[in-house]
Short mmCIF file of C-alpha atoms in Angstrom, two decimals:
data_model
loop_
_atom_site.label_atom_id
_atom_site.label_comp_id
_atom_site.label_asym_id
_atom_site.label_seq_id
_atom_site.Cartn_x
_atom_site.Cartn_y
_atom_site.Cartn_z
CA UNK A 1 88.66 82.83 104.14
CA UNK A 2 87.92 85.53 106.69
CA UNK A 3 87.52 89.29 106.73
CA UNK A 4 89.79 91.13 109.16
CA UNK A 5 90.56 94.77 109.94
CA UNK A 6 93.52 94.49 107.58
CA UNK A 7 91.15 93.56 104.75
CA UNK A 8 89.25 96.83 105.08
CA UNK A 9 92.34 98.94 105.80
CA UNK A 10 94.35 97.85 102.75
CA UNK A 11 91.43 97.10 100.43
CA UNK A 12 91.70 99.20 97.25
CA UNK A 13 88.23 100.68 96.95
CA UNK A 14 89.21 102.80 93.93
CA UNK A 15 90.08 99.81 91.73
CA UNK A 16 87.09 97.88 93.11
CA UNK A 17 84.59 100.61 92.23
CA UNK A 18 86.21 101.19 88.84
CA UNK A 19 86.11 97.48 88.02
CA UNK A 20 82.40 97.16 88.70
CA UNK A 21 81.57 100.46 87.03
CA UNK A 22 83.09 99.11 83.78
CA UNK A 23 81.34 95.76 84.24
CA UNK A 24 77.98 97.48 84.78
CA UNK A 25 78.46 99.61 81.66
CA UNK A 26 79.29 96.40 79.81
CA UNK A 27 76.04 94.84 81.03
CA UNK A 28 74.09 97.88 79.80
CA UNK A 29 75.58 97.66 76.33
CA UNK A 30 75.14 93.90 76.03
CA UNK A 31 71.46 94.73 76.65
CA UNK A 32 71.55 97.47 74.02
CA UNK A 33 73.31 95.25 71.48
CA UNK A 34 70.85 92.34 71.88
CA UNK A 35 67.43 93.88 72.64
CA UNK A 36 64.85 93.90 69.85
CA UNK A 37 61.25 95.03 69.37
CA UNK A 38 60.00 91.52 70.08
CA UNK A 39 62.48 90.48 72.81
CA UNK A 40 63.46 93.10 75.39
CA UNK A 41 65.70 90.96 77.59
CA UNK A 42 67.58 88.59 75.30
CA UNK A 43 69.14 85.31 76.33
CA UNK A 44 72.56 86.93 75.85
CA UNK A 45 71.68 89.67 78.33
CA UNK A 46 70.33 87.16 80.86
CA UNK A 47 73.51 85.09 80.60
CA UNK A 48 75.67 88.20 80.96
CA UNK A 49 73.64 89.25 84.02
CA UNK A 50 74.27 85.78 85.47
CA UNK A 51 77.98 86.19 84.70
CA UNK A 52 77.97 89.66 86.29
CA UNK A 53 76.39 88.43 89.55
CA UNK A 54 78.48 85.27 89.83
CA UNK A 55 81.57 87.20 88.77
CA UNK A 56 81.09 89.40 91.84
CA UNK A 57 81.24 86.28 93.99
CA UNK A 58 84.33 85.01 92.12
CA UNK A 59 86.04 88.37 92.68
CA UNK A 60 85.52 88.10 96.46
CA UNK A 61 86.53 84.45 96.58
CA UNK A 62 89.91 85.20 94.97
CA UNK A 63 90.28 88.37 97.03
CA UNK A 64 89.75 86.65 100.40
CA UNK A 65 91.63 83.41 99.68
CA UNK A 66 95.35 83.45 100.50
CA UNK A 67 97.05 84.35 97.22
CA UNK A 68 99.95 81.97 98.00
CA UNK A 69 97.61 78.98 98.17
CA UNK A 70 95.99 80.11 94.94
CA UNK A 71 99.41 80.44 93.32
CA UNK A 72 100.42 76.91 94.29
CA UNK A 73 97.08 75.52 93.09
CA UNK A 74 97.32 77.52 89.86
CA UNK A 75 100.73 76.00 89.15
CA UNK A 76 99.30 72.48 89.04
CA UNK A 77 96.08 73.52 87.32
CA UNK A 78 98.16 74.94 84.47
CA UNK A 79 99.12 71.41 83.42
CA UNK A 80 95.48 70.32 83.63
CA UNK A 81 94.58 73.31 81.44
CA UNK A 82 97.00 72.11 78.73
CA UNK A 83 95.19 68.75 78.71
CA UNK A 84 91.84 70.57 78.44
CA UNK A 85 93.19 72.56 75.47
CA UNK A 86 94.12 69.29 73.78
CA UNK A 87 90.62 67.94 74.51
CA UNK A 88 89.10 71.10 73.02
CA UNK A 89 90.94 70.51 69.74
CA UNK A 90 89.54 66.97 69.62
CA UNK A 91 86.03 67.26 71.06
CA UNK A 92 85.37 70.99 71.40
CA UNK A 93 82.35 72.77 69.96
CA UNK A 94 82.80 74.58 66.66
CA UNK A 95 81.49 78.11 66.14
CA UNK A 96 82.30 80.65 63.42
CA UNK A 97 84.96 78.35 61.99
CA UNK A 98 86.83 77.88 65.28
CA UNK A 99 86.92 75.00 67.76
CA UNK A 100 87.33 76.92 71.01
CA UNK A 101 84.51 75.91 73.34
CA UNK A 102 83.38 73.11 75.63
CA UNK A 103 79.60 72.87 75.94
CA UNK A 104 78.49 72.90 79.61
CA UNK A 105 74.77 73.02 78.63
CA UNK A 106 74.02 76.24 80.54
CA UNK A 107 76.79 78.05 78.65
CA UNK A 108 79.86 77.34 76.55
CA UNK A 109 83.21 77.52 78.34
CA UNK A 110 86.33 78.75 76.51
CA UNK A 111 89.39 76.98 78.02
CA UNK A 112 91.91 79.25 76.29
CA UNK A 113 90.79 82.06 78.64
CA UNK A 114 92.18 80.00 81.53
CA UNK A 115 95.70 80.44 80.16
CA UNK A 116 95.49 84.17 80.94
CA UNK A 117 94.73 83.37 84.58
CA UNK A 118 96.91 80.29 85.16
CA UNK A 119 100.17 81.15 83.39
CA UNK A 120 101.17 83.90 85.92
CA UNK A 121 100.92 81.57 88.97
CA UNK A 122 102.69 78.79 87.03
CA UNK A 123 105.47 81.22 86.11
CA UNK A 124 105.79 82.71 89.60
CA UNK A 125 105.61 79.44 91.54
CA UNK A 126 108.15 77.78 89.25
CA UNK A 127 110.70 80.56 89.77
CA UNK A 128 110.04 80.65 93.52
CA UNK A 129 110.70 76.92 93.89
CA UNK A 130 113.82 77.19 91.72
CA UNK A 131 115.39 79.90 93.82
CA UNK A 132 113.85 82.10 96.50
CA UNK A 133 116.32 84.83 95.52
CA UNK A 134 115.25 86.35 92.16
CA UNK A 135 118.53 85.77 90.31
CA UNK A 136 118.32 83.32 87.40
CA UNK A 137 120.28 82.11 84.42
CA UNK A 138 118.78 81.77 80.95
CA UNK A 139 118.57 77.98 81.40
CA UNK A 140 116.13 78.47 84.28
CA UNK A 141 113.54 79.87 81.89
CA UNK A 142 113.69 76.98 79.37
CA UNK A 143 110.84 74.95 81.00
CA UNK A 144 108.75 78.12 81.26
CA UNK A 145 109.33 78.98 77.60
CA UNK A 146 108.46 75.41 76.62
CA UNK A 147 105.14 75.45 78.49
CA UNK A 148 104.33 78.92 77.19
CA UNK A 149 105.06 77.79 73.64
CA UNK A 150 102.92 74.64 73.99
CA UNK A 151 99.89 76.45 75.40
CA UNK A 152 100.15 79.27 72.83
CA UNK A 153 100.45 76.73 70.01
CA UNK A 154 97.38 74.81 71.19
CA UNK A 155 95.37 78.04 71.38
CA UNK A 156 96.60 79.08 67.94
CA UNK A 157 95.46 75.74 66.52
CA UNK A 158 91.82 76.32 67.53
CA UNK A 159 92.39 78.82 65.83
CA UNK A 160 92.40 81.78 68.24
CA UNK A 161 95.15 84.14 67.17
CA UNK A 162 94.00 86.94 69.50
CA UNK A 163 94.16 84.92 72.72
CA UNK A 164 97.43 83.31 71.64
CA UNK A 165 98.93 86.79 71.16
CA UNK A 166 97.68 87.94 74.58
CA UNK A 167 99.01 84.84 76.36
CA UNK A 168 102.35 85.01 74.53
CA UNK A 169 102.65 88.76 75.08
CA UNK A 170 101.87 88.40 78.78
CA UNK A 171 104.54 85.72 79.06
CA UNK A 172 107.12 88.01 77.48
CA UNK A 173 106.24 90.82 79.91
CA UNK A 174 106.74 88.44 82.85
CA UNK A 175 110.06 87.28 81.43
CA UNK A 176 111.19 90.91 81.20
CA UNK A 177 110.25 91.66 84.82
CA UNK A 178 111.84 88.40 85.98
CA UNK A 179 115.14 89.52 84.45
CA UNK A 180 115.67 87.15 81.53
CA UNK A 181 117.95 89.72 79.93
CA UNK A 182 117.93 91.97 76.86
CA UNK A 183 119.89 89.46 74.79
CA UNK A 184 116.87 87.10 74.76
CA UNK A 185 114.62 89.81 73.36
CA UNK A 186 117.15 90.98 70.77
CA UNK A 187 117.65 87.48 69.37
CA UNK A 188 113.95 86.74 69.70
CA UNK A 189 113.03 89.83 67.70
CA UNK A 190 115.56 88.91 65.02
CA UNK A 191 114.21 85.35 64.83
CA UNK A 192 110.59 86.55 64.58
CA UNK A 193 111.50 88.99 61.81
CA UNK A 194 113.30 86.32 59.79
CA UNK A 195 110.44 83.83 60.27
CA UNK A 196 107.65 86.20 59.16
CA UNK A 197 107.48 84.85 55.58
CA UNK A 198 107.23 81.28 56.91
CA UNK A 199 104.66 82.24 59.56
CA UNK A 200 102.42 83.72 56.85
CA UNK A 201 101.91 80.27 55.31
CA UNK A 202 100.66 78.84 58.62
CA UNK A 203 97.87 81.42 58.97
CA UNK A 204 94.30 80.47 58.11
CA UNK A 205 92.85 82.11 54.94
CA UNK A 206 90.52 84.36 56.96
CA UNK A 207 93.45 85.48 59.15
CA UNK A 208 95.46 86.42 56.06
CA UNK A 209 92.42 88.29 54.74
CA UNK A 210 92.12 90.31 57.97
CA UNK A 211 95.75 91.36 57.77
CA UNK A 212 95.33 92.35 54.12
CA UNK A 213 92.22 94.35 55.03
CA UNK A 214 94.23 96.16 57.73
CA UNK A 215 96.79 97.06 55.05
CA UNK A 216 94.04 98.54 52.87
CA UNK A 217 92.97 95.67 50.63
CA UNK A 218 89.42 94.37 50.10
CA UNK A 219 86.04 95.83 49.13
CA UNK A 220 83.83 97.76 51.54
CA UNK A 221 80.86 95.41 51.08
CA UNK A 222 82.91 92.23 51.40
CA UNK A 223 86.28 91.87 53.13
CA UNK A 224 86.23 95.35 54.72
CA UNK A 225 82.61 95.16 55.91
CA UNK A 226 83.33 94.62 59.62
CA UNK A 227 85.85 97.40 60.08
CA UNK A 228 83.95 99.83 57.84
CA UNK A 229 80.73 99.35 59.84
CA UNK A 230 82.68 99.74 63.07
CA UNK A 231 84.19 103.04 61.95
CA UNK A 232 80.78 104.27 60.78
CA UNK A 233 79.28 103.42 64.18
CA UNK A 234 82.07 105.21 66.07
CA UNK A 235 82.02 108.26 63.80
CA UNK A 236 78.24 108.60 63.61
CA UNK A 237 77.99 108.90 67.40
CA UNK A 238 79.41 112.40 67.22
CA UNK A 239 80.17 114.19 70.47
CA UNK A 240 77.18 113.18 72.63
CA UNK A 241 75.97 110.05 70.84
CA UNK A 242 72.56 109.03 69.49
CA UNK A 243 71.22 107.88 72.85
CA UNK A 244 71.17 104.57 74.67
CA UNK A 245 69.77 101.72 72.52
CA UNK A 246 69.20 104.17 69.64
CA UNK A 247 72.30 103.52 67.55
CA UNK A 248 71.24 102.70 63.99
CA UNK A 249 74.32 100.62 63.19
CA UNK A 250 73.55 98.58 66.27
CA UNK A 251 69.74 98.30 66.26
CA UNK A 252 69.51 97.75 62.50
CA UNK A 253 72.14 94.97 62.69
CA UNK A 254 74.67 96.58 60.35
CA UNK A 255 77.43 96.14 62.95
CA UNK A 256 78.55 92.48 63.17
CA UNK A 257 79.44 90.88 66.53
CA UNK A 258 78.14 93.99 68.28
CA UNK A 259 77.73 92.23 71.64
CA UNK A 260 81.27 90.81 71.67
CA UNK A 261 84.25 92.13 69.72
CA UNK A 262 82.63 95.44 68.68
CA UNK A 263 80.93 96.44 71.94
CA UNK A 264 83.13 99.58 72.09
CA UNK A 265 81.73 100.67 68.72
CA UNK A 266 78.19 100.34 70.11
CA UNK A 267 79.11 102.48 73.11
CA UNK A 268 80.68 105.17 70.92
CA UNK A 269 77.64 105.30 68.61
CA UNK A 270 75.19 105.64 71.49
CA UNK A 271 77.20 107.65 74.01
CA UNK A 272 79.44 109.42 71.52
CA UNK A 273 82.93 110.79 71.99
CA UNK A 274 82.12 111.63 75.61
CA UNK A 275 81.11 108.06 76.41
CA UNK A 276 84.19 106.64 74.70
CA UNK A 277 86.49 108.97 76.67
CA UNK A 278 84.74 108.12 79.94
CA UNK A 279 85.28 104.40 79.34
CA UNK A 280 88.93 104.94 78.39
CA UNK A 281 89.46 107.01 81.54
CA UNK A 282 87.89 104.24 83.64
CA UNK A 283 90.29 101.69 82.15
CA UNK A 284 93.23 104.05 82.61
CA UNK A 285 92.24 104.69 86.23
CA UNK A 286 91.92 100.95 86.89
CA UNK A 287 95.27 100.04 85.37
CA UNK A 288 97.28 102.93 86.83
CA UNK A 289 95.75 102.46 90.27
CA UNK A 290 96.56 98.74 90.33
CA UNK A 291 100.11 99.38 89.10
CA UNK A 292 100.52 101.98 91.84
CA UNK A 293 99.37 99.52 94.51
CA UNK A 294 101.40 96.60 93.10
CA UNK A 295 104.51 98.79 93.16
CA UNK A 296 104.10 99.07 96.95
CA UNK A 297 103.91 95.29 97.41
CA UNK A 298 106.82 94.18 99.59
CA UNK A 299 107.99 90.92 98.01
CA UNK A 300 109.29 90.30 94.49
CA UNK A 301 107.24 87.16 93.78
CA UNK A 302 103.95 88.70 94.91
CA UNK A 303 104.67 91.73 92.75
CA UNK A 304 105.53 89.50 89.78
CA UNK A 305 102.27 87.55 90.19
CA UNK A 306 100.25 90.77 90.33
CA UNK A 307 101.88 92.11 87.16
CA UNK A 308 101.27 88.79 85.41
CA UNK A 309 97.57 88.80 86.30
CA UNK A 310 97.06 92.41 85.18
CA UNK A 311 99.02 92.27 81.90
CA UNK A 312 96.56 90.14 79.83
CA UNK A 313 93.71 92.45 80.87
CA UNK A 314 95.66 95.50 79.70
CA UNK A 315 96.72 93.84 76.44
CA UNK A 316 93.17 92.67 75.70
CA UNK A 317 91.72 96.14 76.30
CA UNK A 318 94.35 97.85 74.17
CA UNK A 319 94.13 95.38 71.28
CA UNK A 320 90.31 95.36 71.22
CA UNK A 321 89.90 99.13 71.18
CA UNK A 322 92.71 99.58 68.62
CA UNK A 323 91.16 96.79 66.53
CA UNK A 324 87.66 98.27 66.31
CA UNK A 325 89.12 101.70 65.50
CA UNK A 326 91.11 100.24 62.58
CA UNK A 327 94.54 100.70 64.17
CA UNK A 328 95.22 96.94 64.38
CA UNK A 329 93.98 93.93 62.37
CA UNK A 330 90.80 92.26 63.63
CA UNK A 331 91.86 89.27 65.72
CA UNK A 332 88.75 88.59 67.79
CA UNK A 333 89.64 89.66 71.34
CA UNK A 334 86.83 90.58 73.78
CA UNK A 335 86.96 93.88 75.64
CA UNK A 336 87.55 92.95 79.32
CA UNK A 337 84.49 93.41 81.57
CA UNK A 338 82.53 94.86 78.63
CA UNK A 339 82.07 92.23 75.92
CA UNK A 340 79.49 89.46 76.15
CA UNK A 341 81.05 86.20 77.31
CA UNK A 342 80.78 84.53 80.71
CA UNK A 343 84.20 82.83 80.55
CA UNK A 344 86.00 86.08 79.78
CA UNK A 345 84.08 87.94 82.49
CA UNK A 346 84.77 85.29 85.12
CA UNK A 347 88.49 85.09 84.31
CA UNK A 348 88.83 88.88 84.45
CA UNK A 349 86.98 89.04 87.79
CA UNK A 350 89.16 86.24 89.17
CA UNK A 351 92.35 87.99 88.08
CA UNK A 352 91.36 91.37 89.53
CA UNK A 353 90.15 89.78 92.77
CA UNK A 354 93.42 87.86 93.03
CA UNK A 355 95.38 91.10 92.62
CA UNK A 356 93.24 92.69 95.34
CA UNK A 357 94.16 89.80 97.65
CA UNK A 358 97.86 90.36 96.95
CA UNK A 359 97.50 94.08 97.75
CA UNK A 360 95.71 93.35 101.05
CA UNK A 361 98.21 90.72 102.22
CA UNK A 362 101.49 92.27 101.07
CA UNK A 363 101.04 96.07 101.31
#
């Protein structure tokens, strides 16, 4: 790793500053969501601060390391990740009814987050070694689809429907850009539609309940409690908000999972409509800017890798915000760079730093 004139010349300072602006806002609202009268700086805030500082280092490591070496390493690590997912189902730590974590003493690591980071290099490196000219038959994608299906299934078994959807959705986006063909998506859509009744029986009871709540079922003090409290928090913020760390839904603990899945609701209650729009504009700036720079990347495989690394971040942000606003069922997806969670923060920083490295090398 070394910094050259090219690093500074092609470095995308706009996406860099936007990334860390969102992450800093996230740190502020993890503080707001966890501070109490007796404990000002909670353990959650201290861990998130640790994740923020180390995430900065991870961002630079992935930015300055040759993205081609990272891609080759990521290809092999993907298979190791599948083994770790199997281990998680057997020996993982259970929390809130799900077996998703491995206890590393200092913090709990969520292996399913690795799939968001490692599937794009696995996908890209596999296609590159198959044929350095991006023209493929449907048969070429069979091993990729198999590995994508296995990893998504293992994540779904934890159960973690949200991450499984993000990983699966990201895989489909990559398949589209790689040129798998419209016929695959037409038949795939038909198959998914026909299998919906069967898929319903494989969902956990709480997952079925969340879908029914999204469709309007349930009582406000029972099944609908989470989404009702989220909407109250967002709506009560008004235009300017109630003030930082002064949101009643947040400070009086009416809003569940305020530091994780519903961090956007906390922001909207305390910073109001203005704060919500500012955060949305920051995300929009980040995503459009990166797409603009990736579009100028010279080689197909580098461009494909960049798109693959960015897609799960976009999907996670969209699903989380739509979820807490009641536009999608609650599936438990953290808001990238904002929600509490060291694993999620590290993976997002690694992905964005990796993209920055691609932009520097291939622009």
